[in-house]
PDB file of C-alpha atoms in Angstrom:
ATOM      1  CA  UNK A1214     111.561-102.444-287.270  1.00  0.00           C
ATOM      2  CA  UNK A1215     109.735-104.260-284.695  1.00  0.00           C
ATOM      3  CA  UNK A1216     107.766-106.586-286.882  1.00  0.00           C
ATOM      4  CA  UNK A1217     110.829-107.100-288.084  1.00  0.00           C
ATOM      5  CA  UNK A1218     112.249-108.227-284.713  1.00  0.00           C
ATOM      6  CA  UNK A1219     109.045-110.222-284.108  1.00  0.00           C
ATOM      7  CA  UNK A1220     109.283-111.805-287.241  1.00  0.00           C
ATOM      8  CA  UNK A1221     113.152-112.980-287.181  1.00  0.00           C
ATOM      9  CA  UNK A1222     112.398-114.263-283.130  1.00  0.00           C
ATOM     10  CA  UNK A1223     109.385-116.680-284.052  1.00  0.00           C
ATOM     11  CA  UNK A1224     111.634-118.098-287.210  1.00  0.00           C
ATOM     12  CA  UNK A1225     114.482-118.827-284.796  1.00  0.00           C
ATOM     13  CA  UNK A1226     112.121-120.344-281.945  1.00  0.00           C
ATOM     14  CA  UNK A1227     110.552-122.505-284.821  1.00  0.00           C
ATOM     15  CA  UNK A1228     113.732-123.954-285.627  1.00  0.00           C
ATOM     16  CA  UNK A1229     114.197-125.077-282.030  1.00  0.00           C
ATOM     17  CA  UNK A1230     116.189-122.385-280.419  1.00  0.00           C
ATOM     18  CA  UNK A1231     115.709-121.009-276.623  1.00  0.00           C
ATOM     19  CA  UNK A1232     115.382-117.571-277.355  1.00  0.00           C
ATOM     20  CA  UNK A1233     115.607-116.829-273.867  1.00  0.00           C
ATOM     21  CA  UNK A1234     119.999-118.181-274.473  1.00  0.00           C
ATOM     22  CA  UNK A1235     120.328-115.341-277.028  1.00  0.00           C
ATOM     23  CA  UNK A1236     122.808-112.726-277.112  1.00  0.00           C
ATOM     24  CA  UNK A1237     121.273-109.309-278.925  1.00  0.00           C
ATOM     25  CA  UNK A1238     123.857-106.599-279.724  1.00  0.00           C
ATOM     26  CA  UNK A1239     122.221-103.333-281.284  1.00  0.00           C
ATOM     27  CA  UNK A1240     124.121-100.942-283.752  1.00  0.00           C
ATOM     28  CA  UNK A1241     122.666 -98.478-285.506  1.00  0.00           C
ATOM     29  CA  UNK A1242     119.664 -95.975-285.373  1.00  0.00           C
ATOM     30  CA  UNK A1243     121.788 -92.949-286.996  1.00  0.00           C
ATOM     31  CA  UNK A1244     119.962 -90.053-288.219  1.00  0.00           C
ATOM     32  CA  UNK A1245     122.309 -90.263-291.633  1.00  0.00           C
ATOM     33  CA  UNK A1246     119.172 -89.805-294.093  1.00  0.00           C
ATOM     34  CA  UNK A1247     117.319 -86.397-292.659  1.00  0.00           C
ATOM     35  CA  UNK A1248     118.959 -84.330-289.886  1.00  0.00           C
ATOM     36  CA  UNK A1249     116.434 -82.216-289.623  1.00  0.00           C
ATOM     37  CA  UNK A1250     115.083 -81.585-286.208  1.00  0.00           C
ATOM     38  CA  UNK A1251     111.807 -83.465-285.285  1.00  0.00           C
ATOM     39  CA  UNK A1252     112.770 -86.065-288.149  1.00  0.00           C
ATOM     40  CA  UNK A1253     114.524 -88.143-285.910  1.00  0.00           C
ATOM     41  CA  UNK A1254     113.941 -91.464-287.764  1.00  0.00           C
ATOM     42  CA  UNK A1255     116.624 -93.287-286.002  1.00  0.00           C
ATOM     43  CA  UNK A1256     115.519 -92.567-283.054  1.00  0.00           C
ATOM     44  CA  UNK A1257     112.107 -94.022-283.647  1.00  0.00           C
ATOM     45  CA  UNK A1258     113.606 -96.725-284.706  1.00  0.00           C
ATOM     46  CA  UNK A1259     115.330 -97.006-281.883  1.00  0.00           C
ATOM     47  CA  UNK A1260     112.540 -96.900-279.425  1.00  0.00           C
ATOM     48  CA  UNK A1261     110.562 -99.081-281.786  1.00  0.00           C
ATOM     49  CA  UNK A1262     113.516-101.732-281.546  1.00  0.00           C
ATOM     50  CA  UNK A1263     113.773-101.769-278.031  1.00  0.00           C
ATOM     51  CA  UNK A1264     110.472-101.434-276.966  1.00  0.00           C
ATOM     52  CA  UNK A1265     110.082-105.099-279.513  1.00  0.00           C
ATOM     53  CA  UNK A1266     112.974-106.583-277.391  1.00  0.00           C
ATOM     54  CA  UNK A1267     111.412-105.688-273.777  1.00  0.00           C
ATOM     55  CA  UNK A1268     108.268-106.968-275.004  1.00  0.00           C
ATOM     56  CA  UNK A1269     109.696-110.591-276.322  1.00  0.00           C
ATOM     57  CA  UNK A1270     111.663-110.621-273.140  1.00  0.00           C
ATOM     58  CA  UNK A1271     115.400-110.148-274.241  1.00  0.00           C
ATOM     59  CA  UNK A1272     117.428-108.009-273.171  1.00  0.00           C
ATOM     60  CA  UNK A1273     120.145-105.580-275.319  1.00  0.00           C
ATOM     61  CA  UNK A1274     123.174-107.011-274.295  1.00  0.00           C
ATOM     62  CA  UNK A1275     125.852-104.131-275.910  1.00  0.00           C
ATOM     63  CA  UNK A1276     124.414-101.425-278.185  1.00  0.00           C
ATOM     64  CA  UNK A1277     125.865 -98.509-280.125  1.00  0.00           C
ATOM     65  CA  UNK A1278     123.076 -96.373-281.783  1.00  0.00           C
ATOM     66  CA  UNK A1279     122.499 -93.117-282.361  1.00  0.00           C
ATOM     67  CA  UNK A1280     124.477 -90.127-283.706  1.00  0.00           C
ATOM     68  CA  UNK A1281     124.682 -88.900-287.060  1.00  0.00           C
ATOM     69  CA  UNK A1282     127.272 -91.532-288.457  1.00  0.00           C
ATOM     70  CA  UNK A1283     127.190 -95.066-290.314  1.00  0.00           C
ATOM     71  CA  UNK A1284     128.251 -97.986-289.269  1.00  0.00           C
ATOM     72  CA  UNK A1285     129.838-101.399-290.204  1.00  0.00           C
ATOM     73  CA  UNK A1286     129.328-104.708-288.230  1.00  0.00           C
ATOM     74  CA  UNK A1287     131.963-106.924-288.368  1.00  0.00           C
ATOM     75  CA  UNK A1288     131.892-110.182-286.731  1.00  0.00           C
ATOM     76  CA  UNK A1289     134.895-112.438-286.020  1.00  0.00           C
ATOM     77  CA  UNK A1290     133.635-116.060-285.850  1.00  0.00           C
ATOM     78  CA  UNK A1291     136.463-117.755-284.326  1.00  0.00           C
ATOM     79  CA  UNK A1292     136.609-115.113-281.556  1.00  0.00           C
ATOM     80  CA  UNK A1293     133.086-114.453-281.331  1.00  0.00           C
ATOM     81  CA  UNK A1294     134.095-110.820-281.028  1.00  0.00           C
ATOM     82  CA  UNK A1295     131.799-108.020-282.893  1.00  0.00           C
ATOM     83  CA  UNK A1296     133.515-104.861-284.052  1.00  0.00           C
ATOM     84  CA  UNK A1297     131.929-101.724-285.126  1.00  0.00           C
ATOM     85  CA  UNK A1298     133.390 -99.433-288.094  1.00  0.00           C
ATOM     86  CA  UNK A1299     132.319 -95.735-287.517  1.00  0.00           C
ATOM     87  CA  UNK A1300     132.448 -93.803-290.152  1.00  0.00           C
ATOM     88  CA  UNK A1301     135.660 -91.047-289.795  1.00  0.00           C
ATOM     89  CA  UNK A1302     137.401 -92.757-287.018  1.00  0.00           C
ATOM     90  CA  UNK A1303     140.272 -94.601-288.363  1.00  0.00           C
ATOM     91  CA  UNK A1304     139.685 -97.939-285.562  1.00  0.00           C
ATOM     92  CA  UNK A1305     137.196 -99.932-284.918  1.00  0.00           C
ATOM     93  CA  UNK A1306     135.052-100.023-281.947  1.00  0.00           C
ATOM     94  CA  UNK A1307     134.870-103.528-279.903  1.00  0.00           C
ATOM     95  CA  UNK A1308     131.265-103.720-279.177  1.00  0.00           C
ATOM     96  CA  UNK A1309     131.439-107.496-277.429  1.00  0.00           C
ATOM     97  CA  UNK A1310     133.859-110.032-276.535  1.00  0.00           C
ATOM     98  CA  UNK A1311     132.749-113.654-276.297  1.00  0.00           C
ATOM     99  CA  UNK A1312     131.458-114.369-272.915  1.00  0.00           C
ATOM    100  CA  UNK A1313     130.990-118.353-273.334  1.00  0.00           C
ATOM    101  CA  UNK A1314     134.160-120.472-272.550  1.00  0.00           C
ATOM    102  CA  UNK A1315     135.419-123.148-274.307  1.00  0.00           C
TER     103      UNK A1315
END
């Protein structure tokens, strides 16, 4: 998870872009593959994530992680708006609203 983070950051600094303009929304984390207790993969890769963020100096702008359900991005490019589809609720979730103006 965190090299992963590491990995993704350099490749967008190396094509020119201040890192320190970028918006990171988190979703995820769910314990969906063991939920037995002291498993708790999602939440080490949780901690793993964030602790790779605070270390490359951005910060978690929105974030819905956790629990014991999936879930489906969905992001509306003309809006800018990202949705999240929980599995068993019948809505999505608005996780972010664009906060540039045009």
């Amino acid at each position: 998870m965190d090299s992963g983070l590491r990995a993704l950051i350099e490749e967008i600094a190396n094509q020119g872009v201040a890192t320190n303009r970028l918006r990171l929304l988190v979703a995820g984390g769910a314990e969906i593959l063991d939920s037995r207790p002291g498993a708790s993969l999602g939440a080490r890769n949780q901690q793993s994530f964030l602790t790779a963020a605070s270390e490359l100096g951005l910060a978690v702008e929105a974030f819905q992680i956790g629990g014991h359900d999936n879930r489906s991005l969905q992001l509306h490019i003309t809006s800018g708006e990202v949705w999240i589809k929980i599995a068993g609720l019948q809505k999505s979730v608005l996780l972010c609203k664009n906060s540039t103006s045009t």
